[in-house]
Short mmCIF file of C-alpha atoms in Angstrom, two decimals:
data_model
loop_
_atom_site.label_atom_id
_atom_site.label_comp_id
_atom_site.label_asym_id
_atom_site.label_seq_id
_atom_site.Cartn_x
_atom_site.Cartn_y
_atom_site.Cartn_z
CA GLU A 1 2.44 -107.54 132.08
CA SER A 2 3.91 -104.31 130.50
CA GLY A 3 4.61 -100.69 132.17
CA LEU A 4 2.48 -98.21 131.02
CA ALA A 5 3.69 -95.30 133.15
CA ASP A 6 5.63 -95.41 136.28
CA GLY A 7 4.26 -97.99 138.58
CA VAL A 8 0.74 -98.50 136.14
CA GLN A 9 0.53 -101.97 134.77
CA ALA A 10 -1.68 -103.57 132.30
CA ASN A 11 -2.96 -106.96 134.18
CA SER A 12 -5.34 -108.04 131.97
CA LEU A 13 -6.49 -107.95 128.42
CA ALA A 14 -9.00 -109.96 126.69
CA LEU A 15 -11.34 -109.11 123.13
CA THR A 16 -14.88 -110.32 122.22
CA TYR A 17 -16.09 -110.41 118.92
CA TYR A 18 -19.69 -110.22 118.07
CA ASP A 19 -21.68 -110.38 115.05
CA ASP A 20 -24.94 -108.35 113.52
CA ASP A 21 -27.31 -110.10 116.34
CA GLY A 22 -24.62 -109.05 118.86
CA ASN A 23 -23.78 -112.78 119.50
CA THR A 24 -20.05 -114.07 120.64
CA ILE A 25 -17.82 -115.14 117.45
CA SER A 26 -14.70 -117.17 118.44
CA SER A 27 -13.32 -117.24 115.41
CA PRO A 28 -14.29 -114.27 112.89
CA THR A 29 -14.44 -114.01 109.28
CA VAL A 30 -11.66 -111.51 107.80
CA GLY A 31 -9.24 -111.26 105.31
CA LEU A 32 -8.90 -109.10 101.62
CA GLY A 33 -12.13 -109.76 99.42
CA THR A 34 -14.22 -112.04 101.78
CA THR A 35 -16.94 -110.63 103.48
CA THR A 36 -16.78 -110.54 107.64
CA ASN A 37 -19.26 -111.30 109.69
CA LEU A 38 -17.36 -109.29 112.44
CA ARG A 39 -19.33 -105.95 113.47
CA ARG A 40 -18.17 -105.34 117.22
CA ILE A 41 -15.11 -105.48 119.31
CA ARG A 42 -14.94 -105.28 123.14
CA ILE A 43 -11.83 -104.35 124.53
CA GLN A 44 -11.60 -104.82 128.30
CA MET A 45 -8.39 -104.05 130.44
CA THR A 46 -7.42 -103.96 133.98
CA PHE A 47 -4.80 -101.10 135.49
CA ALA A 48 -2.97 -101.78 138.31
CA ALA A 49 -0.48 -99.44 140.83
CA GLY A 50 0.36 -100.95 144.11
CA SER A 51 -3.54 -102.54 145.77
CA HIS A 52 -5.15 -100.20 143.39
CA SER A 53 -6.78 -101.80 140.28
CA LEU A 54 -9.04 -100.07 137.34
CA PRO A 55 -11.40 -101.95 134.98
CA VAL A 56 -11.55 -100.18 131.78
CA GLN A 57 -13.81 -101.49 128.64
CA ILE A 58 -14.76 -100.04 125.09
CA ASP A 59 -16.88 -101.44 122.85
CA LEU A 60 -15.93 -100.08 118.78
CA ARG A 61 -17.60 -100.84 115.81
CA PRO A 62 -15.43 -100.05 113.01
CA ARG A 63 -16.61 -98.32 109.80
CA ASN A 64 -15.25 -100.63 107.44
CA LEU A 65 -16.86 -103.09 108.88
CA ARG A 66 -20.35 -101.92 109.03
CA HIS A 67 -23.04 -104.08 107.40
CA GLU A 68 -24.71 -103.51 103.98
CA SER A 69 -27.95 -101.42 105.17
CA ASN A 70 -25.20 -99.08 107.11
CA VAL A 71 -27.11 -99.72 110.30
CA PHE A 72 -24.95 -100.83 113.75
CA PHE A 73 -26.79 -102.49 116.11
#
């Protein structure tokens, strides 16, 4: 756990990777000079302060991971 603000903790962090078809990828192919199958990253976190918690989720579609057709799913 890491303190984000006075009394606020990040209790969990999960990353999920997706391909062009929206399927989850357990080990995305990445690297310089390598074609990647990674198109979207979902980040899920839960913040807590005392007895209160706040789940947060965001989906990222980095420009440099765009498919050759330049279309995001």
